Short mmCIF file of C-alpha atoms in Angstrom, two decimals:
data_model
loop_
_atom_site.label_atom_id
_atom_site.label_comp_id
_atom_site.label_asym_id
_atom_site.label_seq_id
_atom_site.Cartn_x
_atom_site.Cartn_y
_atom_site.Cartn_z
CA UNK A 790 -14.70 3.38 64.04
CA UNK A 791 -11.93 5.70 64.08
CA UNK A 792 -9.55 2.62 62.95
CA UNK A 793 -11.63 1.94 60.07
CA UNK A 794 -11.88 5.87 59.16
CA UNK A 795 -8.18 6.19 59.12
CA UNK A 796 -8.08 3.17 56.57
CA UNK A 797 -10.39 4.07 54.19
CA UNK A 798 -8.53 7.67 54.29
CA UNK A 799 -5.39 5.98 53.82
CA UNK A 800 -6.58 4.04 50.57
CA UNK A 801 -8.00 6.86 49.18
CA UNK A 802 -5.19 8.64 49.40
CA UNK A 803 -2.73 6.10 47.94
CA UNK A 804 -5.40 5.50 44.78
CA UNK A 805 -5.06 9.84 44.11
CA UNK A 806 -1.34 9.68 44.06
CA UNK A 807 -1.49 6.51 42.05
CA UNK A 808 -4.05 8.74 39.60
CA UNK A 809 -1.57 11.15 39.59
CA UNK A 810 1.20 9.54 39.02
CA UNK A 811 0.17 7.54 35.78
CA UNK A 812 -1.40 11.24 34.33
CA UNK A 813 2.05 12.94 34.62
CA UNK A 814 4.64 9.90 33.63
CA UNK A 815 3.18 8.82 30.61
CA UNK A 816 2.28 11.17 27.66
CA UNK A 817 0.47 9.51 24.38
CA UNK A 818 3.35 9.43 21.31
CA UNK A 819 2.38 10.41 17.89
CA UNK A 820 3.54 8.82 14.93
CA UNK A 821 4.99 11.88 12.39
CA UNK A 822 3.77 11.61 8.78
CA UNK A 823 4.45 12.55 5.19
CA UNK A 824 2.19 12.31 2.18
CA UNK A 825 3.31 10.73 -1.08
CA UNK A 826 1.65 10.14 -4.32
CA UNK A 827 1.58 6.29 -5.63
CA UNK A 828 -0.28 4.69 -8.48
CA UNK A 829 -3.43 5.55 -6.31
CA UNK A 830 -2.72 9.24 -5.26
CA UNK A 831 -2.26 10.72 -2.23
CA UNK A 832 -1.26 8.11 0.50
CA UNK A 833 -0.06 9.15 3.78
CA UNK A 834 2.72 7.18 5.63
CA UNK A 835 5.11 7.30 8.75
CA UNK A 836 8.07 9.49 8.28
CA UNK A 837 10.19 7.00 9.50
CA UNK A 838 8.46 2.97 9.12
CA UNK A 839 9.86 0.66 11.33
CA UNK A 840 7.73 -2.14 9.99
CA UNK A 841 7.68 -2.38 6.31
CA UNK A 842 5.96 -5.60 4.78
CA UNK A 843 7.06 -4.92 0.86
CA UNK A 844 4.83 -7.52 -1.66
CA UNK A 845 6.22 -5.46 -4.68
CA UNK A 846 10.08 -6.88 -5.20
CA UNK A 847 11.63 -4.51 -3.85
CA UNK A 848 12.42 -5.42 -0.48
CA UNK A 849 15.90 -5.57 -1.62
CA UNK A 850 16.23 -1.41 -2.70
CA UNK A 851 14.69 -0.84 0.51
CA UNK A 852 17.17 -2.47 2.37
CA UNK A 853 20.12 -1.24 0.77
CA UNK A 854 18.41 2.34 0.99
CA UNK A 855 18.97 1.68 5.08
CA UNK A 856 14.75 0.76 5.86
CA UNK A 857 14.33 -2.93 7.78
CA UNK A 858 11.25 -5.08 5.80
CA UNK A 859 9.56 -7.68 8.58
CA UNK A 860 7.72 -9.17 5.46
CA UNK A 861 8.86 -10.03 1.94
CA UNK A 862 7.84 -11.43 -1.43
CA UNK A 863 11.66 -11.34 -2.80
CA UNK A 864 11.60 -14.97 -2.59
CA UNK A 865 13.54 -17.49 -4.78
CA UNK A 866 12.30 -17.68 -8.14
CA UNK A 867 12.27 -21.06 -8.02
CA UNK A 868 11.27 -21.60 -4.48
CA UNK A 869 8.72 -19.50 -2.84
CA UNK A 870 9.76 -21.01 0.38
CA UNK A 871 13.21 -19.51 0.54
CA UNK A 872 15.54 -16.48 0.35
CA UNK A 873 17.67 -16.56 -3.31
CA UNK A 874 21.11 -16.15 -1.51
CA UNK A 875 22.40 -13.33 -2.52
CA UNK A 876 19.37 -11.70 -0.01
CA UNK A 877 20.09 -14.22 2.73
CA UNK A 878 21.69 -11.69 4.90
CA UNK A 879 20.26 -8.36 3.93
CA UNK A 880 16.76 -9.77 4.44
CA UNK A 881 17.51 -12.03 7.61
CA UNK A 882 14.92 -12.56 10.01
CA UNK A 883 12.13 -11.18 7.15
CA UNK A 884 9.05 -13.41 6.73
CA UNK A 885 8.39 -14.80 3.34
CA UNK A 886 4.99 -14.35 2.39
CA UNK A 887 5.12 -15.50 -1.73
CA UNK A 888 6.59 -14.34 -4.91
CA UNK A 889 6.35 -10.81 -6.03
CA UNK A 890 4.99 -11.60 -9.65
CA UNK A 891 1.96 -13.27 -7.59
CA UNK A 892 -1.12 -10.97 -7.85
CA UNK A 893 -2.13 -12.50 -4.78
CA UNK A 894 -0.82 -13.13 -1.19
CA UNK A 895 -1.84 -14.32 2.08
CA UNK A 896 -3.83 -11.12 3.70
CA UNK A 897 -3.88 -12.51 7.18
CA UNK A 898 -0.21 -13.42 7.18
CA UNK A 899 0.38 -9.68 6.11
CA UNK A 900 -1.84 -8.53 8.66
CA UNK A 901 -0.27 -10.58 11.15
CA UNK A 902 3.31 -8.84 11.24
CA UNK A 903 1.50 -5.74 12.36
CA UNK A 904 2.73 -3.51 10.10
CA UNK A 905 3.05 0.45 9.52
CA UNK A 906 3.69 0.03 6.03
CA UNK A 907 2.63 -1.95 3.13
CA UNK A 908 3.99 -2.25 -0.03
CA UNK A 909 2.88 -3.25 -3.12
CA UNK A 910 3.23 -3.12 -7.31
CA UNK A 911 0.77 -3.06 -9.86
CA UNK A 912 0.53 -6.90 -9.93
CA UNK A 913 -0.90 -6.84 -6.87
CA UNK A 914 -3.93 -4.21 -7.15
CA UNK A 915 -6.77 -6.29 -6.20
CA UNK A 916 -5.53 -6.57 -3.08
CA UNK A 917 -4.98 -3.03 -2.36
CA UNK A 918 -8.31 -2.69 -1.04
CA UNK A 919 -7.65 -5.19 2.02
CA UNK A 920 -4.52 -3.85 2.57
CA UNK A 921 -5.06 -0.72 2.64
CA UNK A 922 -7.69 -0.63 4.96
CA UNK A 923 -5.21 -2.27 8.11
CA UNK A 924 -2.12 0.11 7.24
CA UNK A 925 -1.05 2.55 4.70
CA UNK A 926 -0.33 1.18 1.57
CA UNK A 927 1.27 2.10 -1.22
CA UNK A 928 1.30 0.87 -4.73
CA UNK A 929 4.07 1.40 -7.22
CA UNK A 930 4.38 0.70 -10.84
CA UNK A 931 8.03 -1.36 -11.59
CA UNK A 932 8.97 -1.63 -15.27
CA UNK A 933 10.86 -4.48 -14.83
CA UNK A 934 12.77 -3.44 -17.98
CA UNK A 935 14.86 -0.56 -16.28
CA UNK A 936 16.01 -1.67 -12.85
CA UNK A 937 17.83 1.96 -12.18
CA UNK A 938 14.08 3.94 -12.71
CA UNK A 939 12.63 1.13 -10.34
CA UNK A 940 15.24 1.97 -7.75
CA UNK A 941 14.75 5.53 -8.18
CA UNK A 942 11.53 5.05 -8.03
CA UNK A 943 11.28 3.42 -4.64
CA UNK A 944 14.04 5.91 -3.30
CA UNK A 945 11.76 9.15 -4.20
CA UNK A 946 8.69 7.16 -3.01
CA UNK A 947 10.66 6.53 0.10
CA UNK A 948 12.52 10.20 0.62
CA UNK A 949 16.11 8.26 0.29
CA UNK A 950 17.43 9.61 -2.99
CA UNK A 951 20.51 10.57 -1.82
CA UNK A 952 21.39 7.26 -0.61
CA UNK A 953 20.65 5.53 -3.71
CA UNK A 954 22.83 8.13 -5.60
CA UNK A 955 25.31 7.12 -3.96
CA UNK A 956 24.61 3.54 -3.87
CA UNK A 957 24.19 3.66 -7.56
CA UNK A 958 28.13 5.25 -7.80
CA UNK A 959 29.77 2.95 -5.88
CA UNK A 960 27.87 0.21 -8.04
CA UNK A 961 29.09 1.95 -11.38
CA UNK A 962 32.53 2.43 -9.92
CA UNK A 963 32.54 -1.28 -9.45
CA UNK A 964 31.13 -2.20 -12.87
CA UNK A 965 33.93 -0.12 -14.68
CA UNK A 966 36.77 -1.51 -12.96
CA UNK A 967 35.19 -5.54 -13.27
CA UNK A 968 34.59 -4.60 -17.14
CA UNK A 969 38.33 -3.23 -17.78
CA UNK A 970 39.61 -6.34 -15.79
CA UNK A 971 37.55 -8.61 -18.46
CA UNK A 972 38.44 -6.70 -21.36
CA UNK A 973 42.35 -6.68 -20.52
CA UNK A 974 41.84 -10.59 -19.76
CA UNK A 975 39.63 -11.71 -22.72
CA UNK A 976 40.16 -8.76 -25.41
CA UNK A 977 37.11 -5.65 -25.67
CA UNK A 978 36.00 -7.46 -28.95
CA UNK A 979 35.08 -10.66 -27.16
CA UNK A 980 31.12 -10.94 -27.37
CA UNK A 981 29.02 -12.64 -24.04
CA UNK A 982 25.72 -14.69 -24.22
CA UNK A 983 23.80 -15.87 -21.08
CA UNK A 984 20.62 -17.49 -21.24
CA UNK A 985 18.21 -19.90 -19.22
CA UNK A 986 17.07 -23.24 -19.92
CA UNK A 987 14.22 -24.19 -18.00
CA UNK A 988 10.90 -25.91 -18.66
CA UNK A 989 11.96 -27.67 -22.02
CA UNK A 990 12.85 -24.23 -23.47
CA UNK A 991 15.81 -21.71 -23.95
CA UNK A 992 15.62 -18.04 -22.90
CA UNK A 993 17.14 -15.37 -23.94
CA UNK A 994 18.81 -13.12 -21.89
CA UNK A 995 19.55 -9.41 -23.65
CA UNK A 996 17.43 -6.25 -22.34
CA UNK A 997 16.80 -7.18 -18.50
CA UNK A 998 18.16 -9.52 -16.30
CA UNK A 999 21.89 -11.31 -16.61
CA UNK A 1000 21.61 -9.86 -20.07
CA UNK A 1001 21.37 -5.77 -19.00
CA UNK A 1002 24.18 -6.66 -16.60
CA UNK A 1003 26.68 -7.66 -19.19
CA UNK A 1004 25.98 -5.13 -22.43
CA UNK A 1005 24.68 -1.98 -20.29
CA UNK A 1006 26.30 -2.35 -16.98
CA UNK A 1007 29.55 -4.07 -17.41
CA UNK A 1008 29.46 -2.49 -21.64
CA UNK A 1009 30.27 -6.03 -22.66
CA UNK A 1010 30.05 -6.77 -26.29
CA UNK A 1011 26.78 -8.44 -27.77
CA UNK A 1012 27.53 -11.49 -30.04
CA UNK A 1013 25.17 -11.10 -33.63
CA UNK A 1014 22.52 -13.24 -34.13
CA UNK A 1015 20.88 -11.96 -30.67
CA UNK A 1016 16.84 -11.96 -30.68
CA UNK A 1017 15.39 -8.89 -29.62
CA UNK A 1018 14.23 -8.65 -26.20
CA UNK A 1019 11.10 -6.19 -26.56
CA UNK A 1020 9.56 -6.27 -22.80
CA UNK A 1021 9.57 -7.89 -19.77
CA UNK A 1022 9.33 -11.48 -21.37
CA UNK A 1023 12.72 -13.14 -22.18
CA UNK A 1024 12.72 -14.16 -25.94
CA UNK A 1025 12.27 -17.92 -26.74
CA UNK A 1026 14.53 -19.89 -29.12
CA UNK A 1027 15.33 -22.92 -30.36
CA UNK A 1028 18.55 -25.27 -30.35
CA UNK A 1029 18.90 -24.07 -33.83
CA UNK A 1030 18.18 -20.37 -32.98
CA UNK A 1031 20.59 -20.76 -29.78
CA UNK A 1032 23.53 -22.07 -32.52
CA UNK A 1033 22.80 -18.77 -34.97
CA UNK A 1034 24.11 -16.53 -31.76
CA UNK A 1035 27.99 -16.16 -32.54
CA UNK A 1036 28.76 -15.34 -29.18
CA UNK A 1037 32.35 -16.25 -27.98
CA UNK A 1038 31.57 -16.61 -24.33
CA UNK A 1039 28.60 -18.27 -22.92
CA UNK A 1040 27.34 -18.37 -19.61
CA UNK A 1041 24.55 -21.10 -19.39
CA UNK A 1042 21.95 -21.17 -16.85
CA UNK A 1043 19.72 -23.81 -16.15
CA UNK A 1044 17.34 -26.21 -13.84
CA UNK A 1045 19.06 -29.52 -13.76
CA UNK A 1046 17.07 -31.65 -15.91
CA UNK A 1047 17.08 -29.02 -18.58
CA UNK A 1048 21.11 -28.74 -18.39
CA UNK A 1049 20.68 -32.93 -18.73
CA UNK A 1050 18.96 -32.03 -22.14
CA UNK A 1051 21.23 -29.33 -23.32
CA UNK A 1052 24.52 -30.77 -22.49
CA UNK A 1053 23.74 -34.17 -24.57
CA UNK A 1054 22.29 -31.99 -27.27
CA UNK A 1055 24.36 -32.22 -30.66
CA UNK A 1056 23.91 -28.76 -31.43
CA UNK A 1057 24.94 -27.41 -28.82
CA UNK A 1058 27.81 -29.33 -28.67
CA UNK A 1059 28.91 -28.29 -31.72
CA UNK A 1060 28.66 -24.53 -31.23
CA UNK A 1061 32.02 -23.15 -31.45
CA UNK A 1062 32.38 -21.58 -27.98
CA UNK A 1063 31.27 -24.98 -26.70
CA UNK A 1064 34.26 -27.06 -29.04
CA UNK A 1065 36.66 -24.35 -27.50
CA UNK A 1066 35.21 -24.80 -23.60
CA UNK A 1067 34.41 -21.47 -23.47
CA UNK A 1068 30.98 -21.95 -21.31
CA UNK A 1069 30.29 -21.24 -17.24
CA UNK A 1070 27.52 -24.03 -16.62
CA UNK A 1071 25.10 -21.75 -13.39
CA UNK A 1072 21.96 -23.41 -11.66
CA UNK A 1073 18.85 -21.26 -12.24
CA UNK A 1074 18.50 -20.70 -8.55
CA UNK A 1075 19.71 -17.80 -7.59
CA UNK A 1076 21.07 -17.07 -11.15
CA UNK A 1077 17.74 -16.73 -12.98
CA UNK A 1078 16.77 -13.86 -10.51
CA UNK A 1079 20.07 -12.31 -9.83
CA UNK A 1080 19.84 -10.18 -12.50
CA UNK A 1081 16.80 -8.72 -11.57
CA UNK A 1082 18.05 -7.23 -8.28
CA UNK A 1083 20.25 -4.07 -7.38
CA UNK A 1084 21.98 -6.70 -4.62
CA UNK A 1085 22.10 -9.53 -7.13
CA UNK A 1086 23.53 -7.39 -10.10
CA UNK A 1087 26.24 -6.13 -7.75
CA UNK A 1088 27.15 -9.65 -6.43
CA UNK A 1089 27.16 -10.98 -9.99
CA UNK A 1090 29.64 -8.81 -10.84
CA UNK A 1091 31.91 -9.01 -7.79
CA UNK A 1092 31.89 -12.96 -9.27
CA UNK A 1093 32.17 -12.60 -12.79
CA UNK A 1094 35.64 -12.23 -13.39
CA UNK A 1095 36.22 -15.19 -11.53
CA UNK A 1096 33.59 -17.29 -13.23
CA UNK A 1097 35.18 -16.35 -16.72
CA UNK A 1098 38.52 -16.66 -15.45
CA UNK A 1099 37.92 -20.65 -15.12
CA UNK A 1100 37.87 -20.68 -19.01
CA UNK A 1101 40.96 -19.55 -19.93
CA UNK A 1102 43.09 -21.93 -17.07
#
């Protein structure tokens, strides 16, 4: 009896200091937050999100503004499936989930990453609802039309404004000295055209995209007889309408049936900068998106001079 007293004691005592112990060695963390005001209102997130799933576009401004996104719908524009290139590295390891001009996505695949923020533009609203209710979301409004605001944008939205200052100066910086290296080469009267032919018709690039890159960014000149680009949509011309743009340099981007089409065209090839070989033939993937992302703008221009350069060998 005495044996079996001793025993129990024994296991009693080891089960208190076992108690014990897991009370004193492990304290419950808390997560700090801020509040921020979105679209919606007041939404309040982690201070510091570790696991970002972004729907809106702008997985690529997050990354460069230092924040790691598990989940991403910066995908090709031409295949949801994939990275465009230029993003292959600073989005490595990120889980596609769709296209960020979708309005909507797979919830459970969201849900799945686990994460401790979401994401998401305007385009997406109707699923804010779903989202919202697994893991602060928040929902920004992208103009598409002015890719410095949308950066800006995300960077107050995301307490990093400093960084993309200075993100944004070192892109400028880079911008000036590619545009005096094209003017020296090619002369500052020289006038640039890009535009996309895909889906049987031509598009115009000019207030957003390839087009904002060279006439705002690099301060390239604008050949006349340029359609006006009034929002988000590229204008639409014809093989007539493409001819009436005097532009001495073209870069042409296209899927590869439509360059097919275009290239035995006799229109085009009697433009003048075509006679005189003055056109860089691009796929549309990545080059139809490039334009349309901080990363993509700033590798477009680390290539540019090179690309031109190829017409005047």
């Amino acid at each position: 009896m005495k044996k079996l007293f001793a025993m129990a004691a024994t296991m009693m005592l080891a089960v208190t200091l076992v108690a014990c112990g897991s009370t004193t060695t492990e304290e419950p963390q808390t997560t700090e937050t801020r509040v921020v005001e979105d679209v919606k209102g007041s939404v309040e997130i982690p201070v510091d999100p570790q696991r970002i799933v972004d729907l809106s576009g702008a997985s690529d401004t997050l990354s460069l503004l230092g924040f790691d996104v598990v989940g991403t719908a910066n995908s090709d524009g031409y295949d949801y499936t994939k990275l465009p290139t230029y993003l292959e590295d600073e989005l490595a390891g990120a889980e596609i989930l769709g296209y960020s001009y979708q309005d909507t996505m797979d919830v459970e695949a969201v849900f799945a990453l686990e994460p401790d923020l979401i994401i998401i533009s305007t385009v997406q609203e109707k699923m804010y609802e779903q989202l919202s209710a697994v893991a602060p979301t928040i929902m920004i409004e992208l103009s598409q039309m002015d890719w410095r605001a949308d950066l800006m944008n995300v960077a107050t939205t995301m307490d990093r404004v400093s960084e993309a200052e200075a993100w944004l100066a070192e892109y400028d910086a880079k911008a000036a000295t590619v545009s005096e290296a094209i003017k020296a080469e090619n002369g500052a009267e020289t006038t640039y055209l890009s535009f996309l032919a895909s889906g049987g018709s031509i598009f115009v690039f000019d207030g957003a995209g390839l087009g904002s890159v060279l006439y705002q960014d690099l301060g390239l000149a604008k050949p006349v007889g340029m359609p006006e680009q009034v929002d988000v949509s590229l204008p639409v011309v014809s093989y007539e309408g493409l001819a009436a743009i005097e532009a001495d340099e073209i870069l042409a981007i296209g899927t590869d049936e439509d360059m097919v089409e275009l290239l035995g065209n006799p229109i085009w090839q009697n433009m003048p900068a075509v006679k005189a070989g003055n056109v860089v033939e691009l796929p549309a993937s990545p080059y139809f998106n490039i334009g349309y992302s901080p990363i993509g703008r700033l590798d477009f221009i680390n290539e540019i001079e090179s690309l031109l350069a190829g017409n005047n060998e």
